[in-house]
Coordinates of C-alpha atoms in Angstrom, one line a residue:
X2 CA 133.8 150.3 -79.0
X3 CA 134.5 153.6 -77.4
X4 CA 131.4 153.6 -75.8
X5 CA 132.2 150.4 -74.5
X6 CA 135.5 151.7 -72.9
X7 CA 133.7 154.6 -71.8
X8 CA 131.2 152.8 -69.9
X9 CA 134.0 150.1 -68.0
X10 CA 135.9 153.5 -67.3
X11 CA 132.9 154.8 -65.3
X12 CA 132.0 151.9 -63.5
X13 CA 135.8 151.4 -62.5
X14 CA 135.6 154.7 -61.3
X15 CA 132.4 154.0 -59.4
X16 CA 134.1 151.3 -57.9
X17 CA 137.4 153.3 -57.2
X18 CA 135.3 155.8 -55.6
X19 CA 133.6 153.0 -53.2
X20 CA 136.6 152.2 -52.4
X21 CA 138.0 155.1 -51.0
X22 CA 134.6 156.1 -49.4
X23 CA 134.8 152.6 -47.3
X24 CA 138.2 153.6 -46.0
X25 CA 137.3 156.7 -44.5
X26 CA 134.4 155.5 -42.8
X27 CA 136.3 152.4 -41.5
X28 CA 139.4 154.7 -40.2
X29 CA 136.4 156.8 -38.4
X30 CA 136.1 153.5 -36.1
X31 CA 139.9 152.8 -35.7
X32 CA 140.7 152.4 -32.3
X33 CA 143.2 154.9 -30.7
X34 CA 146.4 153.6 -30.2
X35 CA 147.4 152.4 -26.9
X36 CA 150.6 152.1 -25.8
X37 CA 150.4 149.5 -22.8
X38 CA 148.7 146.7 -21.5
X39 CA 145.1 147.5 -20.7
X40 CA 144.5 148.2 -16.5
X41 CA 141.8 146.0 -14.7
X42 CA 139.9 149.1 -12.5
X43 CA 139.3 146.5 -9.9
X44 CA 142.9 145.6 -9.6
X45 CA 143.8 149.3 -8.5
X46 CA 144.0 149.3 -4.3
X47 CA 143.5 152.3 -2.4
X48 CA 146.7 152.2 -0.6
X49 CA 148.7 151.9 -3.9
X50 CA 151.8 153.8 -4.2
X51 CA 151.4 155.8 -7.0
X52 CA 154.8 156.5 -8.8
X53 CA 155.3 152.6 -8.6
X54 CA 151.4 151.3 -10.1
X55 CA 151.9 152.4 -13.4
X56 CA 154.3 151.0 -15.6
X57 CA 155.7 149.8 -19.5
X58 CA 155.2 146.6 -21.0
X59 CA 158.8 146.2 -20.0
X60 CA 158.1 146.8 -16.7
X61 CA 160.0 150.6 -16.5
X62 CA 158.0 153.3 -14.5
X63 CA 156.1 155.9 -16.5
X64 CA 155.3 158.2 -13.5
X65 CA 157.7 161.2 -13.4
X66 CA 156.3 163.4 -10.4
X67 CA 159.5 165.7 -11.0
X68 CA 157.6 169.0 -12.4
X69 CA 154.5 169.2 -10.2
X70 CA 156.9 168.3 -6.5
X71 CA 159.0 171.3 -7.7
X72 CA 156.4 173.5 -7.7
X73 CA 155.0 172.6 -5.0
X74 CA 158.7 172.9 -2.9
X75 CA 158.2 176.6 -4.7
X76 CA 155.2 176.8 -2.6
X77 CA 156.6 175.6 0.3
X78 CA 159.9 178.1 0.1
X79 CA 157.5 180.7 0.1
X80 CA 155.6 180.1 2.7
X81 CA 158.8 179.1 4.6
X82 CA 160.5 182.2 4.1
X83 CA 157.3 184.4 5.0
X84 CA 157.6 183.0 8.5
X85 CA 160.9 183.9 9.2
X86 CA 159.8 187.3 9.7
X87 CA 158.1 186.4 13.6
X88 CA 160.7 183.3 14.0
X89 CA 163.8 185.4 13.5
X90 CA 161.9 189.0 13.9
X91 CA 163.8 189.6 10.7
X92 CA 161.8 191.5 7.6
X93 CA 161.1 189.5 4.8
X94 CA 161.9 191.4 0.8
X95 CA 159.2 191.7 -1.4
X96 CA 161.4 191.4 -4.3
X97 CA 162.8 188.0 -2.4
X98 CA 159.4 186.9 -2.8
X99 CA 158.6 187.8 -6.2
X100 CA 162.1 186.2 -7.4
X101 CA 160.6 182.9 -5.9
X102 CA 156.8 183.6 -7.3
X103 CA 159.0 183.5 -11.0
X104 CA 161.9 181.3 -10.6
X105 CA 164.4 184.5 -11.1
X106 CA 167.5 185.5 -9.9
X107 CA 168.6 182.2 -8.2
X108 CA 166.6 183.0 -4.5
X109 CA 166.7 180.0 -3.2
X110 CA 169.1 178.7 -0.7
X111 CA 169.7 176.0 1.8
X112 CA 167.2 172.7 1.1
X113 CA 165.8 174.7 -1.9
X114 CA 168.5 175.7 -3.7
X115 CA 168.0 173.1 -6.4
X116 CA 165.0 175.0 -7.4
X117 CA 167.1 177.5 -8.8
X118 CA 168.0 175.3 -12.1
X119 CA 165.0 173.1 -12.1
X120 CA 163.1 175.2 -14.9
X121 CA 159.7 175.5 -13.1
X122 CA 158.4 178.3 -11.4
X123 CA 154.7 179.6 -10.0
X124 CA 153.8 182.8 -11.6
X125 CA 153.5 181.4 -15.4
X126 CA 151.0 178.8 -14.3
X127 CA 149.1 181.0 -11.2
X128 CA 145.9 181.8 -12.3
X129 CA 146.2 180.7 -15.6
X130 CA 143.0 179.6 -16.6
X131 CA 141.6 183.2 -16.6
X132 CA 141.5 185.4 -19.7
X133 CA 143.0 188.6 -17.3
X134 CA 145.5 186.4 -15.5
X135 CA 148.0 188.8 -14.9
X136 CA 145.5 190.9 -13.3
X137 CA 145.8 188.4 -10.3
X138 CA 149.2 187.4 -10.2
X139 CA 149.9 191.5 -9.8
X140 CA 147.4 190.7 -6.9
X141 CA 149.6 188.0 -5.2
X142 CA 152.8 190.2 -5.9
X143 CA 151.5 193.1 -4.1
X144 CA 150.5 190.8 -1.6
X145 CA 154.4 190.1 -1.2
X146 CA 154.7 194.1 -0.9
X147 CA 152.4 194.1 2.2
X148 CA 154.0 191.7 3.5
X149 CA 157.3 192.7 3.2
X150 CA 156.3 196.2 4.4
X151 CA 154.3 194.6 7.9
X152 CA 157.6 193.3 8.3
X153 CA 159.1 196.2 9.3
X154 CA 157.1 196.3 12.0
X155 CA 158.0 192.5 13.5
X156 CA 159.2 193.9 17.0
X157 CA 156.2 196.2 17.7
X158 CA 153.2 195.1 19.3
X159 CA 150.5 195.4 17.1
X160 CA 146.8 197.7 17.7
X161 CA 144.2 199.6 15.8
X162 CA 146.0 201.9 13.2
X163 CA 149.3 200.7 13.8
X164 CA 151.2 197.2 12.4
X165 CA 153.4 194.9 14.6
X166 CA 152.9 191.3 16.2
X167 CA 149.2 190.7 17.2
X168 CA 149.8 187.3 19.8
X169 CA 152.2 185.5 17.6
X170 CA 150.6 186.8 14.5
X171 CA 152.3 189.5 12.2
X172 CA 149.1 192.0 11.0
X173 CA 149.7 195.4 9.4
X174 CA 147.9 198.7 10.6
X175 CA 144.2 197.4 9.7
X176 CA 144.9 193.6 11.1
X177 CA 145.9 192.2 8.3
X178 CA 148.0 189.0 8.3
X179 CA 149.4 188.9 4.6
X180 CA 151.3 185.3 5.5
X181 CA 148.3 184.0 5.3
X182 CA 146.2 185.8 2.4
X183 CA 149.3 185.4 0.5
X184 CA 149.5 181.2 1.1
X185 CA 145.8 180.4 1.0
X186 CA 145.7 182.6 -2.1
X187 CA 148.0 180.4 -4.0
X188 CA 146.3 177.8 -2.6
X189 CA 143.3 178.9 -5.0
X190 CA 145.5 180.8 -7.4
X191 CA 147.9 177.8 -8.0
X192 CA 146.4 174.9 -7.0
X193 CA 143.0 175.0 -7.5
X194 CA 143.2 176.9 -10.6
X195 CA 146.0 174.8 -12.1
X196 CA 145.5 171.4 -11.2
X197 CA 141.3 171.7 -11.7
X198 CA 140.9 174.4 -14.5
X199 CA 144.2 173.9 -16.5
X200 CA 145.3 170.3 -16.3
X201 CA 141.8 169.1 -15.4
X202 CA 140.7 171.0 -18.2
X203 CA 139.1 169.4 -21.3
X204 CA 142.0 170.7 -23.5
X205 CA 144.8 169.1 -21.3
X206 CA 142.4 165.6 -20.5
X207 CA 142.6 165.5 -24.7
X208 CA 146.4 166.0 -25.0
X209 CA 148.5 163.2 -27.2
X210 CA 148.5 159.9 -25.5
X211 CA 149.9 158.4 -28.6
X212 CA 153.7 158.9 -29.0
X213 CA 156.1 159.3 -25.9
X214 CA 157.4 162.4 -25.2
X215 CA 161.2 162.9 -26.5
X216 CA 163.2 161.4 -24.4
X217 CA 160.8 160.2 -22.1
X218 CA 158.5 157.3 -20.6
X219 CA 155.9 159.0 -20.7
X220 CA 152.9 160.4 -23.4
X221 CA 151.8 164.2 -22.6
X222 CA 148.6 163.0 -21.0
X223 CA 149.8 160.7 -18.8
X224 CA 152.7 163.7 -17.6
X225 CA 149.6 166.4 -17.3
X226 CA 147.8 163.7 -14.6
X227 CA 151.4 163.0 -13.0
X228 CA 151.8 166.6 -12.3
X229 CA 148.6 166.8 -10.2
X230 CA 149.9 164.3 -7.7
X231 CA 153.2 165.9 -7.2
X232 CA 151.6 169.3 -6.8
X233 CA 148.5 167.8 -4.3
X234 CA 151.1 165.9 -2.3
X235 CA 154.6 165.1 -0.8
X236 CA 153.5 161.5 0.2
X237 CA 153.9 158.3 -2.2
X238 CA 150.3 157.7 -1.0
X239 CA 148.2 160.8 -1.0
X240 CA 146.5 160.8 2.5
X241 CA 148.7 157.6 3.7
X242 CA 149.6 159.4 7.0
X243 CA 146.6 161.3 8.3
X244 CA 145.7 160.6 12.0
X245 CA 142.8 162.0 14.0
X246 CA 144.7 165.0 14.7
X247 CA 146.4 165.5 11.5
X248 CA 146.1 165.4 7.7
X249 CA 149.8 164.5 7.4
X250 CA 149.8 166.5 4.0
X251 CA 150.0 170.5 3.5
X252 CA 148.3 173.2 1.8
X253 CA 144.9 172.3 -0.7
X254 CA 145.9 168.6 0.7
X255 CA 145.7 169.9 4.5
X256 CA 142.3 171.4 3.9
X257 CA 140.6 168.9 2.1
X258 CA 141.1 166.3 5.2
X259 CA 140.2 169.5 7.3
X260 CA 137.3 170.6 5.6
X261 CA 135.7 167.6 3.3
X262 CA 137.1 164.6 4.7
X263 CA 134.2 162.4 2.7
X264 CA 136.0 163.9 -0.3
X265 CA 139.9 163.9 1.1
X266 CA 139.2 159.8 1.1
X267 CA 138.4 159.7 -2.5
X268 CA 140.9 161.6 -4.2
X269 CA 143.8 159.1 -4.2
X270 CA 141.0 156.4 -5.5
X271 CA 140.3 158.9 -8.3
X272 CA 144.4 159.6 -8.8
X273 CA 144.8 156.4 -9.4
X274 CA 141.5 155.4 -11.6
X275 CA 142.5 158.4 -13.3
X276 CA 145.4 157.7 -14.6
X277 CA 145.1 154.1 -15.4
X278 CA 142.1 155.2 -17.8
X279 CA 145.2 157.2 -20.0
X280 CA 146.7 153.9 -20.3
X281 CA 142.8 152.3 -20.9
X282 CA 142.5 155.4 -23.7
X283 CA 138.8 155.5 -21.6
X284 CA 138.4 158.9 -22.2
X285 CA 134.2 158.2 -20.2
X286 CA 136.2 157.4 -16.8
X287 CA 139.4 159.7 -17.3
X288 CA 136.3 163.2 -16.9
X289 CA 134.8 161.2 -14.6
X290 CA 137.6 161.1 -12.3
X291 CA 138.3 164.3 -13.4
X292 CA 135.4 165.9 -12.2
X293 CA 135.4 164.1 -8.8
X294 CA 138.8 165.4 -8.2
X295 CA 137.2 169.2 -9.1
X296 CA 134.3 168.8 -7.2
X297 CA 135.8 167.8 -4.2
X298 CA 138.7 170.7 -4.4
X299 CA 136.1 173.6 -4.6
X300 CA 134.2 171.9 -1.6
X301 CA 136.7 171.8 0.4
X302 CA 137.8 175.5 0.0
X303 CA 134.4 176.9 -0.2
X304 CA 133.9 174.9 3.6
X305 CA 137.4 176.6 4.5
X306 CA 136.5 179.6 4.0
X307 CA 133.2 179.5 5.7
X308 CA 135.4 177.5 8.8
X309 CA 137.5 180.7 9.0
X310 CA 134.4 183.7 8.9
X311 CA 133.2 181.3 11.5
X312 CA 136.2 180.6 13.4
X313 CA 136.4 184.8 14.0
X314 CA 133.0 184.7 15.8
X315 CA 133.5 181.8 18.3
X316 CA 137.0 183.4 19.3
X317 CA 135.4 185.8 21.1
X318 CA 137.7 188.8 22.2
X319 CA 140.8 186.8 21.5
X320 CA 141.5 189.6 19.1
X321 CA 144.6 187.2 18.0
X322 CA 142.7 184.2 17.7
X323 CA 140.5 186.3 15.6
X324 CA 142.9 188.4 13.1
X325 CA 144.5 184.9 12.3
X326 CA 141.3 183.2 11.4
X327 CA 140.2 186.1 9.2
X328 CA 143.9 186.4 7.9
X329 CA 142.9 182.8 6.2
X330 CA 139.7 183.2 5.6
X331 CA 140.1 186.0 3.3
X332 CA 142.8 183.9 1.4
X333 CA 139.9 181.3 0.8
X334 CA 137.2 183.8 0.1
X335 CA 140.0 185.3 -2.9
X336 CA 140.2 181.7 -3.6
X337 CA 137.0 181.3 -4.8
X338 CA 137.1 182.9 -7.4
X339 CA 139.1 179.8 -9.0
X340 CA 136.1 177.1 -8.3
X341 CA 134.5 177.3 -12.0
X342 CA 132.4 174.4 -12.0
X343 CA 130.6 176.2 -9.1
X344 CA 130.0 179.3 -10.7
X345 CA 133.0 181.4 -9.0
X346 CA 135.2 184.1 -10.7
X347 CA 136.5 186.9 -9.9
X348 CA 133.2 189.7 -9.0
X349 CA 132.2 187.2 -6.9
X350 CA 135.3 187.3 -4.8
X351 CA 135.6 190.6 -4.2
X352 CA 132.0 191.3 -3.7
X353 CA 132.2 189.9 -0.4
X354 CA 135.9 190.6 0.2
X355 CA 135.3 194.4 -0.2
X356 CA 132.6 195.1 2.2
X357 CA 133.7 192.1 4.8
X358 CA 137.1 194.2 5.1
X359 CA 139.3 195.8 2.0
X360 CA 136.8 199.1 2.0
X361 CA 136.5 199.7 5.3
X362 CA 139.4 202.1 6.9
X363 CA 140.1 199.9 10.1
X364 CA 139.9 196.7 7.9
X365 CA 140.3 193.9 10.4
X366 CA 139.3 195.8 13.2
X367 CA 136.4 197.3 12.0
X368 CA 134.4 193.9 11.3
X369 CA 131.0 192.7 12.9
X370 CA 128.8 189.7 13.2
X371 CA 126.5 191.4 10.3
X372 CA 129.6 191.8 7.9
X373 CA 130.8 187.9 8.7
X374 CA 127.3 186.6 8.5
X375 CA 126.3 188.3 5.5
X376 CA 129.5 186.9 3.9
X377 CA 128.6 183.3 4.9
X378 CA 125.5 183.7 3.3
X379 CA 126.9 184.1 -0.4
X380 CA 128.8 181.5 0.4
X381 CA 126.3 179.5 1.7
X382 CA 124.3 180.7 -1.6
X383 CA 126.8 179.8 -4.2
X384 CA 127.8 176.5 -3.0
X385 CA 124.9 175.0 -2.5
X386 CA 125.8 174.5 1.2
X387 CA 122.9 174.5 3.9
X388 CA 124.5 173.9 7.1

């Protein structure tokens, strides 16, 4: 008898054990959950506005552009208050800039002085995808302390060995115009770097589409791919007003109509496709759109900066034609060291930075076709690019 009991108390266990074994594998195969209706691809138009084609089952908006438009105003102050220095012929303050950079000290004023209190700011998120990120952002701050000290100099006319106005241009005593260094900079820095290595990264494309954020109408996902658009663009439609002459957008959206039109006319698509595969849970097309958005940022700024090196030699003596072009190309060339899925970091920047201009004692004025050509080349090299 006990042997009987014995035996029906291993085979219930057996079963018991099944049991429980069947379970797991079946919750292996659950579907993720999915919090709206599913998006037909084909239904997305090209000319969608973005904020309004996604929404609940209820028909509520789930797009909340708020944090990534904020930083990009940030951007915008910046720049803005850099080029008061020639429109006023008024110094700009390096500590100014740096209060902006970080969101400190309440320095904005007029149109952006709601960015004071809207909890955002640049610095945290600028180069942020590198292990020695604070390494750069020093970078970009003394960037603000060359400025700030060319500005001194506003109402003099520049030369060789001595800072002032070159043209229209603001340079310091090597030819240096740190307006632009400092804004295409953060164009790599901050955009680039942000949008394609942090938010585009495979960490942030896995974040918790499951639950809605506290207090929101929106998962974490789906606020990671919102943030992109408000930090790429000002415009409901992302490339919606460019003409021939004009990209009708500003900064990394500027360039890529300038420099990769091809890709400037696929990146709302992708925006779009993007998002509605969070709401799918089609984690296949969300990377793929992903990727395209990547590829087609580091294209475009890898063609800029080779448009600039290029831009010095067909200006011919225009030495202000020329200090400008180099001014931006050397923000692009820093740039580059923020386009990963091409192979750039940070040696490669300032392998061609240093000899092109930063270690010779003239700087701007001290460059030759041999030190633009040679730096075309790496570029040429690393990108793949054979035009």
């Amino acid at each position: 008898m006990r042997q009987h009991l014995l035996s029906i108390s291993l085979l219930t266990a057996s079963f018991l054990t099944f049991g429980l074994t069947a379970c797991n594998d079946d919750s292996s195969n659950v579907a993720p959950v999915q919090l709206r209706k599913s998006i037909d691809y084909s239904s997305l138009k090209d000319t969608a506005t973005y904020a309004n084609a996604f929404v609940d089952d209820k028909g509520a908006k789930t797009v909340d552009l708020t944090t990534g438009s904020n930083r990009l105003l940030i951007f915008r102050a910046i720049n803005t208050y850099n080029s008061t220095a020639v429109s006023t012929l008024t110094p700009v303050d390096a500590n100014v800039l740096k209060n902006m950079f970080a969101n400190s000290s309440a320095p904005f004023s007029g149109t952006y002085a709601a960015l004071n209190s809207s909890g955002v700011q640049l610095r945290s998120v600028t180069a942020s995808s590198l292990a020695d990120a604070e390494k750069e952002r020093q970078t970009i701050e003394a960037a603000f302390t060359s400025m700030a000290t060319a500005s001194k100099s506003v109402s003099a006319t520049a030369a060789e060995g001595k800072a002032g106005k070159l043209g229209t241009y603001l340079v310091d005593e090597k030819g240096i115009e740190w307006a632009q260094i400092i804004q295409k900079s953060l164009i790599g820095g901050f955009q680039l770097d942000y949008i394609g290595n942090v938010l585009l990264s495979d960490k942030n494309l896995s974040a918790d589409n499951t639950v809605l954020v506290a207090g929101k109408n929106y998962t974490q996902l789906e606020q990671n791919w919102d943030e992109i658009f408000g930090i790429l663009t000002v415009n409901s439609v992302y490339g919606s007003k460019a003409t021939a002459t004009s990209s009708g957008e500003s900064f990394l959206g500027s360039y890529i109509w300038e420099y990769n039109k091809d890709g400037f006319a696929k990146i709302h698509p992708a925006l779009l496709k993007g998002r509605a595969a969070i709401v799918n849970n089609d984690a296949t097309t969300l990377k793929a759109q992903a990727t395209l958005i990547r590829q087609e940022m580091e294209k475009a700024v890898a063609a800029a900066a080779l448009g600039y090196l290029g831009k010095w030699k067909t200006n011919g003596t225009n030495d202000a034609a020329r200090a400008h072009a180099i001014g931006e190309g050397l923000g692009f060339i820093y740039s580059l060291r923020f386009a990963k899925l091409n192979g750039g970091d940070a040696a490669f920047s300032d392998g061609i930075l240093n000899p092109l201009v930063y270690s010779a004692p003239n700087g701007f004025w001290g460059l030759t076709n041999a030190k633009i050509d040679a730096a075309s080349a790496a570029i040429k090299t690393k990108f793949n690019i054979t035009n």
